[in-house]
Amino acid sequence: MKTSSALRKWLAVCWNRLYLYPPPEPLPRRRSFWVAMALVAGATLLFSAFFIWYLTTRQDAFQTNAEDLGIMDQAVWSILHSGIPHQTICNIVSDTNCYSSNGISRFAIHFEPILFPVALFYLLWATPKTLLVLQTLVVATGAFPAFWLARLRLRNEWIAVGFALLYLLHPLQNLALLNDFHAVTFTSALLLFVLYFMYTQQTVWTFVFAVLAMACKEEIPVLVALFGLWSLPFQRRWRSGLGLVLLALAWIGLELVITRLSGGPLLASRYAHLGNGPLDIAKNILLHPLTILKQYVFEPQHFFYLRQVLSPTGYLPLLAPWVLVLAVPTLALNLLSSKPDMYSGLYHYNAEIVPVLIFASIEAVVVIGWAAQWLLRWGRALWKGATAAWESWRSRLPTRGTLAGLSRLPGSLSWGQLIVLTLLMIYLLVSVTRADDAHGTMPFSPGFKWPVIDAHTQLAERFIQMIPPSASVSAQSALVPHISHRQRIYLFPYADQQADYIFLDVTSDMYPLFLNSYSAEVKKVLFSGQYGIVAAQDGYLLLKRGLPAPGISPVSPVQSGPEALPALPTAFCSFQWVTEQQVEHPITATFRKSDSAQPLVDVVGYSTPTPATIDGGTYLQFTFYLRARSTSLPALNPLVLLRDSAGHEHLLSQDFPGFAFCPTTTWRPGQIYMLKTLAFSLGSVHVAPGLAHISIALVPVSRAGSTMMDVQARLPVQLQSASGAVRAIPDARELQLTSVFVR
């Protein structure tokens, strides 16, 4: 009996100690509060203005994607036209959830009823930019609950302003914004409002924002239920806490019914490797916890993801595990997924984690403040004890002055706390700024680039006007968000045998294909006889089903197999044409025939890679400027080579997108052509550290297959000096252009 009574008392003590969040004491709204609010509002407006400008400019510069701005735009547009969020865009190459060309309800993939009120904004401005603007404004408002929550917990307006900035600068939230549009990105702000209203015990507003958050994605009700359970021990709010749990359970039931009726859930396959169904998955996790930890937590790539989540807040949330536990469902969802994007730390999958990290960071600062206060009190007591002992000992000595001035600590405790809080806030802001630098999400980040709208992107509008609004289209990823207001829009190569139109840009991202498979697919369509060319210029290609087939053009000595080329208008290759004024790093060198002195191609310039320092994680891209000298050039293949400090030669790239459709056999004498490689990395190439030399070589296509690295297969080259004299390099079969230092 005594043991049972002692256990009950111990449990009662533990339970009482969990009551960490009683009703907060209100703070007076003095002038400092309104000044701080003005600073937060100013930062929010600046954040909103920057991202709205930047994101809408990206759309104008064709830097958005079918996945997922095109998908979401079509879904929202279809709500106004059919009442159901409809989707036909699918990556047929690697997705496991592709459906018929007639499409499927968006609810079969994600449960996002928030799209219905979002669709109302399309009555005012029906464009994908509406989604980008609305998403930015909603996310930006999260700075206010971050400020209010920090102010109440830390009892200081100025430190609270720092937490509003921490939220606005957080790279996980900014990366979600940059990843086109996703309804779940709204939860960065909405869940912060839930946490604030939970803490201030404003039940009605808690439920309002909980419903809005749950409407953004199917897993959010699990978080809301956990928020409700969390409030039971830590706030003793029984009715509101259980109310959140019951609301979340009812919502989960509703979404399961609607998802099933819509043909889903199609994304459940991402967790099929863990078991057959939720119960089997839970069983396997519980029975094999060490295996799960080893494969999905401590595995290097997964563990690096956890570091990416925690490092922007300086790992301080680890000091508040009772708050960080609210992020566990999302972290588990990401870590256990078979899709690497979900644990890359680069996309929208982390949006709902940001509010928990902000709250946990605030609580970590509170913990450190408590610890600092305890240490100061302990130090004061120790000082008083030492002073009393000193006075007792000194009283036995002859009096020679006084030490009364050292009998108290300099300054007050509140100043000490303020100094600690300020230092912690500086640490947090430095941590988040360093994380921003690494991801290039803000204007001050080294890798940040402003999108450029050039003549090429402006030309796309002329092609778009040629496509009827009711026609079905299979288009390249960057083109889809500009033509997605239609019932059937596909991501090329999906439906490229049945769509009314095919719209391509060979200079753009070829996702989900790679260069070889992309060019082969385009040629297959052109040679199928089902499509004819409506227009072709500057790399754009618009095909219509039922027009006369283009046939084969005698432009290549190899007229069979993958080297056969379709007849394309001359203007199609204009994306490669440049003038003398556009050439970077001008030089003069000439490649000639192997068996004669006949000049074939001049190298007139090149661009150096950025950054110039090469390592396994750096992506490089080269640009070369060549001029045709002969009226009948053979088919040539350019190679980018690197010779390292040990004298070993490495093939860096032979992938030039323009060559797939505009080979040297189509070049006009005297015209300068810009050849740009695809971005490549040295991650798979072992390069000896030290000074390395980068060169270009030309190889006849007929000999490039097995003899590509055979030096004798390459064309000889001559370099012209600044004085104009031609200097023959003995047996030179490559042209060295630049040198870089390899770490």
mmCIF file of N, CA, C and O in Angstrom, residues 695-741:
data_model
loop_
_atom_site.group_PDB
_atom_site.id
_atom_site.type_symbol
_atom_site.label_atom_id
_atom_site.label_comp_id
_atom_site.label_asym_id
_atom_site.label_seq_id
_atom_site.Cartn_x
_atom_site.Cartn_y
_atom_site.Cartn_z
ATOM 1 N N SER A 695 39.518 21.600 -72.240
ATOM 2 C CA SER A 695 39.702 21.729 -73.684
ATOM 3 C C SER A 695 38.421 21.344 -74.404
ATOM 4 O O SER A 695 37.524 20.710 -73.840
ATOM 5 N N ILE A 696 38.370 21.709 -75.688
ATOM 6 C CA ILE A 696 37.293 21.288 -76.566
ATOM 7 C C ILE A 696 37.905 20.532 -77.731
ATOM 8 O O ILE A 696 38.999 20.886 -78.211
ATOM 9 N N ALA A 697 37.212 19.490 -78.172
ATOM 10 C CA ALA A 697 37.649 18.715 -79.335
ATOM 11 C C ALA A 697 36.435 18.442 -80.205
ATOM 12 O O ALA A 697 35.293 18.451 -79.725
ATOM 13 N N LEU A 698 36.674 18.209 -81.495
ATOM 14 C CA LEU A 698 35.612 17.855 -82.434
ATOM 15 C C LEU A 698 35.899 16.481 -83.022
ATOM 16 O O LEU A 698 37.022 16.213 -83.468
ATOM 17 N N VAL A 699 34.876 15.629 -83.028
ATOM 18 C CA VAL A 699 35.019 14.266 -83.531
ATOM 19 C C VAL A 699 33.930 14.018 -84.569
ATOM 20 O O VAL A 699 32.764 14.339 -84.328
ATOM 21 N N PRO A 700 34.273 13.479 -85.741
ATOM 22 C CA PRO A 700 33.243 13.109 -86.712
ATOM 23 C C PRO A 700 32.253 12.134 -86.098
ATOM 24 O O PRO A 700 32.635 11.180 -85.413
ATOM 25 N N VAL A 701 30.969 12.363 -86.334
ATOM 26 C CA VAL A 701 29.928 11.534 -85.724
ATOM 27 C C VAL A 701 30.090 10.081 -86.120
ATOM 28 O O VAL A 701 29.908 9.172 -85.313
ATOM 29 N N SER A 702 30.490 9.822 -87.360
ATOM 30 C CA SER A 702 30.607 8.443 -87.826
ATOM 31 C C SER A 702 31.670 7.673 -87.079
ATOM 32 O O SER A 702 31.665 6.456 -87.066
ATOM 33 N N ARG A 703 32.609 8.406 -86.402
ATOM 34 C CA ARG A 703 33.677 7.736 -85.667
ATOM 35 C C ARG A 703 33.556 7.934 -84.160
ATOM 36 O O ARG A 703 34.402 7.510 -83.414
ATOM 37 N N ALA A 704 32.491 8.614 -83.729
ATOM 38 C CA ALA A 704 32.417 9.002 -82.325
ATOM 39 C C ALA A 704 32.004 7.863 -81.405
ATOM 40 O O ALA A 704 32.282 7.906 -80.221
ATOM 41 N N GLY A 705 31.345 6.832 -81.955
ATOM 42 C CA GLY A 705 30.807 5.789 -81.085
ATOM 43 C C GLY A 705 31.852 5.106 -80.237
ATOM 44 O O GLY A 705 31.927 5.311 -79.045
ATOM 45 N N SER A 706 32.724 4.330 -80.857
ATOM 46 C CA SER A 706 33.702 3.557 -80.096
ATOM 47 C C SER A 706 35.051 4.241 -80.017
ATOM 48 O O SER A 706 35.896 3.841 -79.237
ATOM 49 N N THR A 707 35.273 5.262 -80.839
ATOM 50 C CA THR A 707 36.589 5.903 -80.871
ATOM 51 C C THR A 707 36.539 7.312 -80.297
ATOM 52 O O THR A 707 37.402 8.119 -80.580
ATOM 53 N N MET A 708 35.514 7.598 -79.501
ATOM 54 C CA MET A 708 35.325 8.946 -78.996
ATOM 55 C C MET A 708 36.542 9.449 -78.223
ATOM 56 O O MET A 708 36.928 10.604 -78.351
ATOM 57 N N MET A 709 37.163 8.578 -77.425
ATOM 58 C CA MET A 709 38.322 8.988 -76.642
ATOM 59 C C MET A 709 39.628 8.679 -77.369
ATOM 60 O O MET A 709 40.706 8.843 -76.803
ATOM 61 N N ASP A 710 39.527 8.247 -78.609
ATOM 62 C CA ASP A 710 40.715 8.010 -79.425
ATOM 63 C C ASP A 710 41.192 9.353 -79.970
ATOM 64 O O ASP A 710 40.510 10.011 -80.757
ATOM 65 N N VAL A 711 42.379 9.770 -79.563
ATOM 66 C CA VAL A 711 42.882 11.091 -79.950
ATOM 67 C C VAL A 711 42.981 11.225 -81.455
ATOM 68 O O VAL A 711 42.668 12.278 -82.026
ATOM 69 N N GLN A 712 43.354 10.181 -82.141
ATOM 70 C CA GLN A 712 43.536 10.257 -83.588
ATOM 71 C C GLN A 712 42.214 10.425 -84.336
ATOM 72 O O GLN A 712 42.214 10.823 -85.501
ATOM 73 N N ALA A 713 41.097 10.149 -83.670
ATOM 74 C CA ALA A 713 39.798 10.319 -84.324
ATOM 75 C C ALA A 713 39.373 11.786 -84.350
ATOM 76 O O ALA A 713 38.479 12.161 -85.110
ATOM 77 N N ARG A 714 40.012 12.607 -83.550
ATOM 78 C CA ARG A 714 39.617 14.010 -83.440
ATOM 79 C C ARG A 714 40.239 14.837 -84.554
ATOM 80 O O ARG A 714 41.292 14.501 -85.101
ATOM 81 N N LEU A 715 39.600 15.965 -84.845
ATOM 82 C CA LEU A 715 40.115 16.859 -85.878
ATOM 83 C C LEU A 715 41.310 17.633 -85.340
ATOM 84 O O LEU A 715 41.325 18.048 -84.171
ATOM 85 N N PRO A 716 42.331 17.872 -86.179
ATOM 86 C CA PRO A 716 43.463 18.706 -85.756
ATOM 87 C C PRO A 716 43.032 20.168 -85.644
ATOM 88 O O PRO A 716 42.070 20.603 -86.280
ATOM 89 N N VAL A 717 43.767 20.929 -84.817
ATOM 90 C CA VAL A 717 43.389 22.316 -84.560
ATOM 91 C C VAL A 717 44.611 23.220 -84.681
ATOM 92 O O VAL A 717 45.752 22.825 -84.374
ATOM 93 N N GLN A 718 44.374 24.446 -85.159
ATOM 94 C CA GLN A 718 45.404 25.480 -85.241
ATOM 95 C C GLN A 718 44.935 26.697 -84.461
ATOM 96 O O GLN A 718 43.755 27.054 -84.501
ATOM 97 N N LEU A 719 45.853 27.338 -83.754
ATOM 98 C CA LEU A 719 45.536 28.507 -82.932
ATOM 99 C C LEU A 719 46.151 29.743 -83.555
ATOM 100 O O LEU A 719 47.337 29.741 -83.916
ATOM 101 N N GLN A 720 45.353 30.807 -83.701
ATOM 102 C CA GLN A 720 45.851 32.060 -84.274
ATOM 103 C C GLN A 720 46.247 32.997 -83.157
ATOM 104 O O GLN A 720 45.496 33.215 -82.210
ATOM 105 N N SER A 721 47.418 33.586 -83.250
ATOM 106 C CA SER A 721 47.922 34.481 -82.219
ATOM 107 C C SER A 721 47.260 35.849 -82.335
ATOM 108 O O SER A 721 46.552 36.137 -83.302
ATOM 109 N N ALA A 722 47.518 36.710 -81.351
ATOM 110 C CA ALA A 722 46.938 38.048 -81.353
ATOM 111 C C ALA A 722 47.399 38.868 -82.546
ATOM 112 O O ALA A 722 46.700 39.761 -83.021
ATOM 113 N N SER A 723 48.589 38.602 -83.066
ATOM 114 C CA SER A 723 49.108 39.339 -84.226
ATOM 115 C C SER A 723 48.485 38.882 -85.536
ATOM 116 O O SER A 723 48.694 39.477 -86.582
ATOM 117 N N GLY A 724 47.731 37.769 -85.481
ATOM 118 C CA GLY A 724 47.075 37.271 -86.686
ATOM 119 C C GLY A 724 47.782 36.097 -87.312
ATOM 120 O O GLY A 724 47.251 35.475 -88.234
ATOM 121 N N ALA A 725 48.951 35.769 -86.847
ATOM 122 C CA ALA A 725 49.692 34.642 -87.420
ATOM 123 C C ALA A 725 49.102 33.329 -86.935
ATOM 124 O O ALA A 725 48.731 33.177 -85.776
ATOM 125 N N VAL A 726 48.991 32.367 -87.841
ATOM 126 C CA VAL A 726 48.469 31.053 -87.490
ATOM 127 C C VAL A 726 49.594 30.202 -86.935
ATOM 128 O O VAL A 726 50.640 30.049 -87.568
ATOM 129 N N ARG A 727 49.363 29.676 -85.744
ATOM 130 C CA ARG A 727 50.395 28.869 -85.094
ATOM 131 C C ARG A 727 49.901 27.429 -85.022
ATOM 132 O O ARG A 727 48.930 27.127 -84.333
ATOM 133 N N ALA A 728 50.541 26.571 -85.767
ATOM 134 C CA ALA A 728 50.162 25.156 -85.763
ATOM 135 C C ALA A 728 50.750 24.477 -84.534
ATOM 136 O O ALA A 728 51.941 24.608 -84.252
ATOM 137 N N ILE A 729 49.917 23.804 -83.780
ATOM 138 C CA ILE A 729 50.376 23.045 -82.628
ATOM 139 C C ILE A 729 50.606 21.624 -83.093
ATOM 140 O O ILE A 729 49.672 20.967 -83.561
ATOM 141 N N PRO A 730 51.822 21.123 -83.030
ATOM 142 C CA PRO A 730 52.115 19.781 -83.548
ATOM 143 C C PRO A 730 51.191 18.724 -82.947
ATOM 144 O O PRO A 730 51.085 18.600 -81.723
ATOM 145 N N ASP A 731 50.536 18.000 -83.842
ATOM 146 C CA ASP A 731 49.676 16.872 -83.457
ATOM 147 C C ASP A 731 48.564 17.265 -82.477
ATOM 148 O O ASP A 731 48.049 16.425 -81.741
ATOM 149 N N ALA A 732 48.188 18.556 -82.442
ATOM 150 C CA ALA A 732 47.129 18.988 -81.521
ATOM 151 C C ALA A 732 45.779 18.489 -82.004
ATOM 152 O O ALA A 732 45.391 18.711 -83.151
ATOM 153 N N ARG A 733 45.067 17.798 -81.146
ATOM 154 C CA ARG A 733 43.739 17.280 -81.470
ATOM 155 C C ARG A 733 42.691 17.809 -80.494
ATOM 156 O O ARG A 733 41.575 17.297 -80.454
ATOM 157 N N GLU A 734 43.047 18.799 -79.733
ATOM 158 C CA GLU A 734 42.115 19.449 -78.814
ATOM 159 C C GLU A 734 42.598 20.871 -78.577
ATOM 160 O O GLU A 734 43.799 21.167 -78.713
ATOM 161 N N LEU A 735 41.672 21.764 -78.223
ATOM 162 C CA LEU A 735 42.009 23.167 -78.006
ATOM 163 C C LEU A 735 41.836 23.490 -76.531
ATOM 164 O O LEU A 735 40.723 23.455 -75.998
ATOM 165 N N GLN A 736 42.953 23.786 -75.870
ATOM 166 C CA GLN A 736 42.886 24.145 -74.454
ATOM 167 C C GLN A 736 42.366 25.571 -74.320
ATOM 168 O O GLN A 736 42.875 26.492 -74.940
ATOM 169 N N LEU A 737 41.330 25.746 -73.481
ATOM 170 C CA LEU A 737 40.683 27.051 -73.361
ATOM 171 C C LEU A 737 40.904 27.711 -72.011
ATOM 172 O O LEU A 737 41.096 28.909 -71.927
ATOM 173 N N THR A 738 40.865 26.945 -70.942
ATOM 174 C CA THR A 738 40.987 27.547 -69.621
ATOM 175 C C THR A 738 41.566 26.535 -68.651
ATOM 176 O O THR A 738 41.598 25.326 -68.933
ATOM 177 N N SER A 739 42.019 27.027 -67.521
ATOM 178 C CA SER A 739 42.556 26.175 -66.464
ATOM 179 C C SER A 739 41.818 26.475 -65.166
ATOM 180 O O SER A 739 41.441 27.623 -64.898
ATOM 181 N N VAL A 740 41.591 25.454 -64.387
ATOM 182 C CA VAL A 740 40.926 25.615 -63.103
ATOM 183 C C VAL A 740 41.675 24.803 -62.060
ATOM 184 O O VAL A 740 42.406 23.861 -62.387
ATOM 185 N N PHE A 741 41.479 25.190 -60.820
ATOM 186 C CA PHE A 741 42.127 24.450 -59.733
ATOM 187 C C PHE A 741 41.114 23.501 -59.117
ATOM 188 O O PHE A 741 40.031 23.897 -58.684
#
